[in-house]
mmCIF file of C-alpha atoms (C1' of nucleotides) in Angstrom:
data_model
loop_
_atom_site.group_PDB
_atom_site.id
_atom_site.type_symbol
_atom_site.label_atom_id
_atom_site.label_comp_id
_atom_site.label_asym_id
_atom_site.label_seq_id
_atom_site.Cartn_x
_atom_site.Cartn_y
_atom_site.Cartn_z
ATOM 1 C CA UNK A 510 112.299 93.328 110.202
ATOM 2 C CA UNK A 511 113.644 96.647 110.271
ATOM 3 C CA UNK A 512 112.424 99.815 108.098
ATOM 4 C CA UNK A 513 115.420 99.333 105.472
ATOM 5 C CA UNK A 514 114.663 95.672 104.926
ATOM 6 C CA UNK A 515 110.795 96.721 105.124
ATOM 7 C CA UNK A 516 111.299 99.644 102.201
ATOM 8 C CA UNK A 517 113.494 96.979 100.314
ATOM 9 C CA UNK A 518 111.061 94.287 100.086
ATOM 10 C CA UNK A 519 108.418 96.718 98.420
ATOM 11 C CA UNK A 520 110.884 97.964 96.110
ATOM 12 C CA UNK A 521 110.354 101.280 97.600
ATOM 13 C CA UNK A 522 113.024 104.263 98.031
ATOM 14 C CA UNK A 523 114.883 104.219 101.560
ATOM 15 C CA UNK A 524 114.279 107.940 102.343
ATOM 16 C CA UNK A 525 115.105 109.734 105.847
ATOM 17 C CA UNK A 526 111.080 110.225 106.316
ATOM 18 C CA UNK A 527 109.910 106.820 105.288
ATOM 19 C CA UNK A 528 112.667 105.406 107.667
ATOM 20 C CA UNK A 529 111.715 107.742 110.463
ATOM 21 C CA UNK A 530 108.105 107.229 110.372
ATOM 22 C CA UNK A 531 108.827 103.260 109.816
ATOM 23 C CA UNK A 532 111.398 102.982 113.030
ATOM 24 C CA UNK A 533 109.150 105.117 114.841
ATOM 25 C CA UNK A 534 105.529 102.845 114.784
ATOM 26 C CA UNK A 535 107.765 100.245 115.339
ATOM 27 C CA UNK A 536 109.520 102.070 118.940
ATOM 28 C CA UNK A 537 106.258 102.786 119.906
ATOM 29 C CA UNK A 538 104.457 99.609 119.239
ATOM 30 C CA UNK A 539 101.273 101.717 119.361
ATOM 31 C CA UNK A 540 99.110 103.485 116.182
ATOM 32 C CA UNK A 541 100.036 107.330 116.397
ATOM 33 C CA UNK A 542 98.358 110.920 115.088
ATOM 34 C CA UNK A 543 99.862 113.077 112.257
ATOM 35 C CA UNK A 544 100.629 115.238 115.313
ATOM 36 C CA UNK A 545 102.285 112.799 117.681
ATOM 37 C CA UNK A 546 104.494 111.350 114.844
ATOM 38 C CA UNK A 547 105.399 115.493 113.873
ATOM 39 C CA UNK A 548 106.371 116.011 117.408
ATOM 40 C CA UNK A 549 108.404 112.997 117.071
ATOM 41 C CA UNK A 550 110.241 113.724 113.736
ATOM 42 C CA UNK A 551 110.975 117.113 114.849
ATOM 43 C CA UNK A 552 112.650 118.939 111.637
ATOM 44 C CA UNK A 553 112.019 116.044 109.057
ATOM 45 C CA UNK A 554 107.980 116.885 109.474
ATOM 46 C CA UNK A 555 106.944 118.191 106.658
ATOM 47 C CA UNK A 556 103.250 118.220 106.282
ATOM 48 C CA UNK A 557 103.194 117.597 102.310
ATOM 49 C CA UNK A 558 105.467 115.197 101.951
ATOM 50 C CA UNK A 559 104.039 113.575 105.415
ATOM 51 C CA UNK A 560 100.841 112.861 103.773
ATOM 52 C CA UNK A 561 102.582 111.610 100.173
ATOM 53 C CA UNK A 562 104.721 109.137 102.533
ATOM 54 C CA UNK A 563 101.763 107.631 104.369
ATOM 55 C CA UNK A 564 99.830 107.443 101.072
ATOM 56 C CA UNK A 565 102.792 105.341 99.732
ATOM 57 C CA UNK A 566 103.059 103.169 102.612
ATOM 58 C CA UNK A 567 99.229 102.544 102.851
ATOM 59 C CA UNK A 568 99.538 101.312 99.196
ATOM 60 C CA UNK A 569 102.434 99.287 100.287
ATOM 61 C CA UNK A 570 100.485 97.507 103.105
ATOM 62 C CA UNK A 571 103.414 98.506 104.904
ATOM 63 C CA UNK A 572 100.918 100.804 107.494
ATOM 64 C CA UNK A 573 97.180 101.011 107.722
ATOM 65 C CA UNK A 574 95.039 103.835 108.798
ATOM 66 C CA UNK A 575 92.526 103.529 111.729
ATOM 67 C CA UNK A 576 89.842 106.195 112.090
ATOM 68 C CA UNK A 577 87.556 106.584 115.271
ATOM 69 C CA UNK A 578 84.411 108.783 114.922
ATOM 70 C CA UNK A 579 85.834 111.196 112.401
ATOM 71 C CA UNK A 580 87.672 112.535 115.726
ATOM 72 C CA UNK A 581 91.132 110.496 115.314
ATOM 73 C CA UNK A 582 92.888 109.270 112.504
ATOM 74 C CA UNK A 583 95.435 106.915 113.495
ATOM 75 C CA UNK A 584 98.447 105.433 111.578
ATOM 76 C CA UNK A 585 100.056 101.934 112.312
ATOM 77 C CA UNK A 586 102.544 99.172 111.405
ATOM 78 C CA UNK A 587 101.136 96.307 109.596
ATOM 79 C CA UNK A 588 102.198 93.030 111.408
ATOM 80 C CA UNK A 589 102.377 90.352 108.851
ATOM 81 C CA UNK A 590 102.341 91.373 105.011
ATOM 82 C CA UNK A 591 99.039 89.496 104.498
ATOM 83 C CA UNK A 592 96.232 89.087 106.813
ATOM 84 C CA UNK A 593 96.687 92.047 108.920
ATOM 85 C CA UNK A 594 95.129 94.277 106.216
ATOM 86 C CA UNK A 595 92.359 91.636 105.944
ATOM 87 C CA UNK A 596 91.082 91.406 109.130
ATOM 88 C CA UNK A 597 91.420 94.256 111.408
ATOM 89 C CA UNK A 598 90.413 94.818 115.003
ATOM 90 C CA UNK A 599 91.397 97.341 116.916
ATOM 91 C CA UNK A 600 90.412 98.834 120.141
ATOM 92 C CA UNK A 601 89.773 102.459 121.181
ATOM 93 C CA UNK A 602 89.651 103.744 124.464
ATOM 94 C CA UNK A 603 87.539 106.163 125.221
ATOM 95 C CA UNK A 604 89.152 108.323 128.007
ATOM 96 C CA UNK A 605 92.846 108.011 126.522
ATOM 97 C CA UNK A 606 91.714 108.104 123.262
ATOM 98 C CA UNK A 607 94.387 105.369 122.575
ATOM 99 C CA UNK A 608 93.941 102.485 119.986
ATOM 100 C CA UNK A 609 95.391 99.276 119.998
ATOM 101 C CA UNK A 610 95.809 96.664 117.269
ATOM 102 C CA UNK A 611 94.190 93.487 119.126
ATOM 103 C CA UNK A 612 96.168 90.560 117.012
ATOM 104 C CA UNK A 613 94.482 87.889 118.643
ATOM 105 C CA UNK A 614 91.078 88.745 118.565
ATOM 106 C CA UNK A 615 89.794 86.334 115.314
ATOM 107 C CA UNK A 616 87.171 88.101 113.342
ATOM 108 C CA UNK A 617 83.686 86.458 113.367
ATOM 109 C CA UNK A 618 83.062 85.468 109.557
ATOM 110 C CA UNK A 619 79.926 87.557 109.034
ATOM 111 C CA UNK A 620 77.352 86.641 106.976
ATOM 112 C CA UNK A 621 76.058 89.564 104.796
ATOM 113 C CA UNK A 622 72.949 89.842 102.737
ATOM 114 C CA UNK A 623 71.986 87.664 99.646
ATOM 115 C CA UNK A 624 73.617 89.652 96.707
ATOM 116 C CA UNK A 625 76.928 91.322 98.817
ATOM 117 C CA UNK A 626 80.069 89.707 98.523
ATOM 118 C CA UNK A 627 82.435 90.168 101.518
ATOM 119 C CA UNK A 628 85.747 91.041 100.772
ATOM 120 C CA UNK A 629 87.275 92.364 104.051
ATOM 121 C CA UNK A 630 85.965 93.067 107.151
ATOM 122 C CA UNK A 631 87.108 95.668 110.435
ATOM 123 C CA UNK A 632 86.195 95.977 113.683
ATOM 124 C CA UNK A 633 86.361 98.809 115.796
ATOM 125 C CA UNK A 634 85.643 97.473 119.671
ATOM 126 C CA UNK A 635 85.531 100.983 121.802
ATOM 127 C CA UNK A 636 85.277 100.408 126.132
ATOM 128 C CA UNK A 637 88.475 101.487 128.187
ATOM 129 C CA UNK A 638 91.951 100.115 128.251
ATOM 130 C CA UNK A 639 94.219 98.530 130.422
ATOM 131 C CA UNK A 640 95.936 101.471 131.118
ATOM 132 C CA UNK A 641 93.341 103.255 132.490
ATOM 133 C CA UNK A 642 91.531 100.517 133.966
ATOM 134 C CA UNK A 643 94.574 100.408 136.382
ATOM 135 C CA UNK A 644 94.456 104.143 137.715
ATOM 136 C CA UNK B 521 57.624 107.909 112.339
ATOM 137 C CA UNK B 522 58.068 111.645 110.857
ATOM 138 C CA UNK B 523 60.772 113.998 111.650
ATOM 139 C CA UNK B 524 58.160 115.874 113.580
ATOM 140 C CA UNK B 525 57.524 113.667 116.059
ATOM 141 C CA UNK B 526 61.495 112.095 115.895
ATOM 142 C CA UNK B 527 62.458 115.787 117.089
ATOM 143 C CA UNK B 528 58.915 115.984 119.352
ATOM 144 C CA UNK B 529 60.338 112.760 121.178
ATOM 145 C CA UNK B 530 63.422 114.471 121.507
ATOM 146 C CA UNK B 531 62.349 117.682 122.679
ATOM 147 C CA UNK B 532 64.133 118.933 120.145
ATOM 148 C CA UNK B 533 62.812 122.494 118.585
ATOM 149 C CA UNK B 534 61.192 121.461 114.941
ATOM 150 C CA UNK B 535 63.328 123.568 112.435
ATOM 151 C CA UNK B 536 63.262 123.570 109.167
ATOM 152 C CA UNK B 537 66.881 121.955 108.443
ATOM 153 C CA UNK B 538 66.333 119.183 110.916
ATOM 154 C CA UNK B 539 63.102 118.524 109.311
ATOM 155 C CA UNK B 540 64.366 118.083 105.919
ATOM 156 C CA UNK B 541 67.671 116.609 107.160
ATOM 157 C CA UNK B 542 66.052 114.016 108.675
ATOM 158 C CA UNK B 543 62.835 113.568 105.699
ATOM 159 C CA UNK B 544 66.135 113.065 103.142
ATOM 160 C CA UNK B 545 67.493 110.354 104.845
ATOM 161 C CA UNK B 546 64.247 108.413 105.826
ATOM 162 C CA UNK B 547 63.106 109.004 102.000
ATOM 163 C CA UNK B 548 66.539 107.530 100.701
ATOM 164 C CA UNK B 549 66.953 104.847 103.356
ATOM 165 C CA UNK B 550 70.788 104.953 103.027
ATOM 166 C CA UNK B 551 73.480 106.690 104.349
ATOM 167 C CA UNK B 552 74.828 109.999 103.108
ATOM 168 C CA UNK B 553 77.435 112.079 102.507
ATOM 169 C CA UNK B 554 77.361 116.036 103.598
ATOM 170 C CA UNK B 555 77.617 116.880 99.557
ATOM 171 C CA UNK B 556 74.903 114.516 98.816
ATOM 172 C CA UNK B 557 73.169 115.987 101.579
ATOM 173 C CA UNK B 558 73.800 119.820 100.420
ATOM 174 C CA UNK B 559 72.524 118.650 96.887
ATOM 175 C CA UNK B 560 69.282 117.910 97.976
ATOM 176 C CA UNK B 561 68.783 120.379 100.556
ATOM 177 C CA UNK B 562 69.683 123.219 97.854
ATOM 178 C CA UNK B 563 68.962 126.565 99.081
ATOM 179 C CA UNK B 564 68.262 125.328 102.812
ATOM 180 C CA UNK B 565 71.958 124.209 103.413
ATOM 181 C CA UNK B 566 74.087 126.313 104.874
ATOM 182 C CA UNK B 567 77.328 124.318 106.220
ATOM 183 C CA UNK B 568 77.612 126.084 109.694
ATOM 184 C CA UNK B 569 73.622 124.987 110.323
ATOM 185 C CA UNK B 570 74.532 122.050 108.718
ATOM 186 C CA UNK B 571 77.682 121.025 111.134
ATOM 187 C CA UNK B 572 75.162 122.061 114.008
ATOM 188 C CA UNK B 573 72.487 120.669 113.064
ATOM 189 C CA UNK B 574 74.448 116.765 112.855
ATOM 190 C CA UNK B 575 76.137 117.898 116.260
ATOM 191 C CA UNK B 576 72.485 117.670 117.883
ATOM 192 C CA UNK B 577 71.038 115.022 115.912
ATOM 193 C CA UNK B 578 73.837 113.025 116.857
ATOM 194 C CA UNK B 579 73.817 113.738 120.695
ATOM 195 C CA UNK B 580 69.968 112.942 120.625
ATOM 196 C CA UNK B 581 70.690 109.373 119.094
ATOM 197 C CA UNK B 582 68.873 110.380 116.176
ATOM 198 C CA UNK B 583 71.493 109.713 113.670
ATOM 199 C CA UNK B 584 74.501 108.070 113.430
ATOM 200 C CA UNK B 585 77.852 108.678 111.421
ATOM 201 C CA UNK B 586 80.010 106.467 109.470
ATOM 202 C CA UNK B 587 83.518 106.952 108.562
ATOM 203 C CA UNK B 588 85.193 104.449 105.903
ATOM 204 C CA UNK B 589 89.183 104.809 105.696
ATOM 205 C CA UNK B 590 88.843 108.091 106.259
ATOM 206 C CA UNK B 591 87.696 109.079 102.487
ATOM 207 C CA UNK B 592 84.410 109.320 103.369
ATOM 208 C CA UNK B 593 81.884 110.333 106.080
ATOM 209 C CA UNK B 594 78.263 109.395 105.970
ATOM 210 C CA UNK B 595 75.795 110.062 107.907
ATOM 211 C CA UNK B 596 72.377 107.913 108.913
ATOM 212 C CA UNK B 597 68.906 107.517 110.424
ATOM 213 C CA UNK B 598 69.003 105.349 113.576
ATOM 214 C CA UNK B 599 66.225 102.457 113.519
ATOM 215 C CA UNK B 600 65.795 102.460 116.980
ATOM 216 C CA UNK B 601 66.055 104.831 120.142
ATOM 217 C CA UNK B 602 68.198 102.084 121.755
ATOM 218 C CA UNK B 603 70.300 99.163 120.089
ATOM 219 C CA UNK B 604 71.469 101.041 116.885
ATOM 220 C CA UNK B 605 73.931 103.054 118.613
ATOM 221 C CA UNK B 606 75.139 99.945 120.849
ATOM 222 C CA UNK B 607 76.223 97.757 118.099
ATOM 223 C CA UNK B 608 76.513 99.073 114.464
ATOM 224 C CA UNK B 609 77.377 96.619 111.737
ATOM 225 C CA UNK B 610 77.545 98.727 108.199
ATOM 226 C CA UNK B 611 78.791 97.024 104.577
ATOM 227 C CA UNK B 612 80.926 99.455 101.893
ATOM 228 C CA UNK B 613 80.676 98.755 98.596
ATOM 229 C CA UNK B 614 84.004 99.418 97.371
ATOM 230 C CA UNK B 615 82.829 99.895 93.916
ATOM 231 C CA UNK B 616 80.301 102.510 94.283
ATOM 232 C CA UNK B 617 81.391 102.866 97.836
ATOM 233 C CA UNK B 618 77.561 103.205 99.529
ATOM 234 C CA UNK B 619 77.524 102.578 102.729
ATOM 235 C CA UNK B 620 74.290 100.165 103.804
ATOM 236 C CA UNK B 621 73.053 99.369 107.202
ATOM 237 C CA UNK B 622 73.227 95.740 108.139
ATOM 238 C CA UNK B 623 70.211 95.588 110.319
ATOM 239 C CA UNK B 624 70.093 91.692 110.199
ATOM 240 C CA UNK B 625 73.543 91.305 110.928
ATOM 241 C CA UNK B 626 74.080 90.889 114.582
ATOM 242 C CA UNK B 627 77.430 91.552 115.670
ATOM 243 C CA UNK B 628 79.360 88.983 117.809
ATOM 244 C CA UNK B 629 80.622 89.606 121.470
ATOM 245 C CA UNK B 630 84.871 89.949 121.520
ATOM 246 C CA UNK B 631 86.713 88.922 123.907
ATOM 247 C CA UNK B 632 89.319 91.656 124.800
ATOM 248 C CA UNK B 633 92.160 91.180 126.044
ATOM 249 C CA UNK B 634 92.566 91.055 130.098
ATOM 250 C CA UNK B 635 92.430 94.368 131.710
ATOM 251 C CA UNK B 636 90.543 95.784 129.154
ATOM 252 C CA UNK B 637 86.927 96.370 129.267
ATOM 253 C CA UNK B 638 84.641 95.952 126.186
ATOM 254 C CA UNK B 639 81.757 98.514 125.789
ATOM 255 C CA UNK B 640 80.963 98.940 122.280
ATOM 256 C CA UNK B 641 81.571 97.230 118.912
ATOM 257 C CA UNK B 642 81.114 98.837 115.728
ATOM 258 C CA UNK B 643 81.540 96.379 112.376
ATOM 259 C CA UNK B 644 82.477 97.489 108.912
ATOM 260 C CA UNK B 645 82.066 95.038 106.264
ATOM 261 C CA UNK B 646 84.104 95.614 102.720
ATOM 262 C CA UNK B 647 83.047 93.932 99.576
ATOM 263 C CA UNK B 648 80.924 94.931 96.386
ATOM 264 C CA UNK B 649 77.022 95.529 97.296
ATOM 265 C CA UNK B 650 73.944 93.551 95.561
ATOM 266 C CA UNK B 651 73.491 96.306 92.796
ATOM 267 C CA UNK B 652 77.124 96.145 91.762
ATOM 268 C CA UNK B 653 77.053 92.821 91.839
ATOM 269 C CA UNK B 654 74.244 92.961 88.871
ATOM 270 C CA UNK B 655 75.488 95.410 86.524
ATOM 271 C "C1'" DT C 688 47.017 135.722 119.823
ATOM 272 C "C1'" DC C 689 50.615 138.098 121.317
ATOM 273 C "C1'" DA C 690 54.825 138.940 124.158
ATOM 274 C "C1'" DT C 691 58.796 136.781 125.891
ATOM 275 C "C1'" DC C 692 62.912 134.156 126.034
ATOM 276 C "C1'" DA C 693 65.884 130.575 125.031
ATOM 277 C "C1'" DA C 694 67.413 128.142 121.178
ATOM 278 C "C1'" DA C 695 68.736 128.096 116.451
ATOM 279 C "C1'" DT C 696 70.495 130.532 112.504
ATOM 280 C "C1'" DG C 697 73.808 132.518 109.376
ATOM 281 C "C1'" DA C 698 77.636 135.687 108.477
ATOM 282 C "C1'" DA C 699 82.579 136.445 109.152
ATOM 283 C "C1'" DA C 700 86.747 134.851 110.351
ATOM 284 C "C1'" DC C 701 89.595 131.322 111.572
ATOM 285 C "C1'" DA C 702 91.894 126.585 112.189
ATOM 286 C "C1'" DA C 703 92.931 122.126 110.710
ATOM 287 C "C1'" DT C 704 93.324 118.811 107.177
ATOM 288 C "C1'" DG C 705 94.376 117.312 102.696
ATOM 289 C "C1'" DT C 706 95.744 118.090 97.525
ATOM 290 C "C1'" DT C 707 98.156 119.716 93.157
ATOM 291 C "C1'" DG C 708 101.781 121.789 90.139
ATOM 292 C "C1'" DC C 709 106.419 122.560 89.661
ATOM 293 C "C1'" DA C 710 111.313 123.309 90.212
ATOM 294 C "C1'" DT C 711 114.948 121.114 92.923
ATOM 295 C "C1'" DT C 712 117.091 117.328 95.303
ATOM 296 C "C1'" DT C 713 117.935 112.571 96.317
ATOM 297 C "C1'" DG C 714 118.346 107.550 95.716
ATOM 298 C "C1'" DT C 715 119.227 103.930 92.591
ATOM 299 C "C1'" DT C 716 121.146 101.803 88.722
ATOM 300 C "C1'" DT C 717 124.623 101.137 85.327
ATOM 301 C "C1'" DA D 367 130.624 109.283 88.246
ATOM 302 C "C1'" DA D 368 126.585 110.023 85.088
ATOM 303 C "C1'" DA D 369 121.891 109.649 84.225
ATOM 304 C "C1'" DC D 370 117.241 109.100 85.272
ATOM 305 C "C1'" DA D 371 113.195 108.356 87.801
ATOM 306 C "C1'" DA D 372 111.377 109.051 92.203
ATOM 307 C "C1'" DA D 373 110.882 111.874 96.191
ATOM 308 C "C1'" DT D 374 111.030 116.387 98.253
ATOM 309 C "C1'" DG D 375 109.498 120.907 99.669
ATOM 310 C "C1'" DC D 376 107.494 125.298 98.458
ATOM 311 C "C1'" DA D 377 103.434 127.967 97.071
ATOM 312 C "C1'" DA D 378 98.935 128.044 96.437
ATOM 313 C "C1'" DC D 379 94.652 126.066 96.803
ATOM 314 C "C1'" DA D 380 90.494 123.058 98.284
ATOM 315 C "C1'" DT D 381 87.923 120.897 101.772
ATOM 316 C "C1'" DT D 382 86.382 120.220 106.305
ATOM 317 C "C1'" DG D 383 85.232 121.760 110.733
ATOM 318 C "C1'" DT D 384 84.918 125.450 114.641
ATOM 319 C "C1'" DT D 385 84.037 129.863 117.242
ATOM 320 C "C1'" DT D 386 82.013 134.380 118.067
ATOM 321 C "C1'" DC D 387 78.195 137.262 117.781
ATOM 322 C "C1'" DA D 388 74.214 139.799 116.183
ATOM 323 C "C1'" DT D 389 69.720 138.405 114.312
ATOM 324 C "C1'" DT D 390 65.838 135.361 113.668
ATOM 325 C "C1'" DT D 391 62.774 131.692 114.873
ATOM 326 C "C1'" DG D 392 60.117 128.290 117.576
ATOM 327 C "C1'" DA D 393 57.965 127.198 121.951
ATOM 328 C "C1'" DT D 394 55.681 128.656 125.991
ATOM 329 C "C1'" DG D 395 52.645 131.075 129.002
ATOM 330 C "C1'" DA D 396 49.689 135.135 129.887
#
DNA sequence: TCATCAAATGAAACAATGTTGCATTTGTTT
DNA sequence: AAACAAATGCAACATTGTTTCATTTGATGA
């Protein structure tokens, strides 16, 4: 689906930003920094309403944030409008400091103390990619 | 074991901050958040020490940090020298949004995807915690 | 116990990250 | 095309984290 259709669907405005930064995780297939998707919108970055547009499509479920060790703060493209925001897993590695959304890794159903209820649950598994295992 | 003999271990030099750093979070058992933190320390925090102070802990293996969806950062005692920092498993209460450690709670071994290699896992379970759940 | 030295501290100054109020612009709807 | 709500972008601010450097403190050995 493309970022129009996307912004349609939620009943959200079709802006030039939300568009960009939409078409954009989509290109790249990967989760990107604030500063790799401001190098990539060139003039439309603007830092406020940057921040105001991911905060819109985060309560859309259109994106989803990943964050690695307080170092990296990643944004990404939600695959499927449900479940993807459920169950995360994602994978860091740590020399390219790339992270990948693993979509067929199934999330072990954890059991959590007597008194928690589990709602959601995220995993973060860190080791090094394919990318760099190759060079 | 006290934070003299944590930092002893370590060969770590016994200052004040550390002491009380780590005292704070052995005495409240959960994690914290650098304002809790500054509350309690009072006249002894100062944020540069503060930053430095985590900086070592951390590298030592003392502590350990937790980030949920970026809002918040928390910081924690380890249990153990070794096995706390291979394989965390930590619950959010999205109510009251404390951050427990799972210490019962192992954490199961992903498969990656080929040409990846798997080195850590870290596991972040959302829901409501026990004394939500009773009030 | 005191002298010594490396490590830790804290002040200043900065850099990066994130937020709020407000006037202006834009997208949508009729 | 008009009207209105939503989104934008500017200024100004708040929070979070870092670096440099002179001073202080803790550990070590004489």
């Amino acid at each position: 689906m493309n970022a129009v259709d996307i912004l349609k669907n939620k009943r959200l405005k079709k802006t030039a930003q939300r568009i960009m930064l939409i078409n954009l995780l989509q290109k790249t297939g990967i989760s990107l920094t604030e500063s790799e998707i401001k190098s990539e919108l060139g003039d439309l970055y603007d830092r406020i309403t940057f921040y105001r547009t991911v905060q819109k499509l985060l309560d859309a479920n259109i994106i989803h944030r990943i964050t690695v060790d307080n170092i990296t703060v990643k944004y990404a493209l939600n695959h499927s409008d449900h479940g993807h925001s459920e169950n995360h897993s994602h994978f860091f590695c740590k020399q390219c400091h790339s992270v990948t959304c693993l979509e067929n890794v199934a999330i072990t159903e954890y059991r959590v103390p007597k008194g928690f209820k589990s709602e959601e649950c995220e995993v973060l598994i860190k080791g090094i990619c394919d990318s760099c295992m190759n060079s």
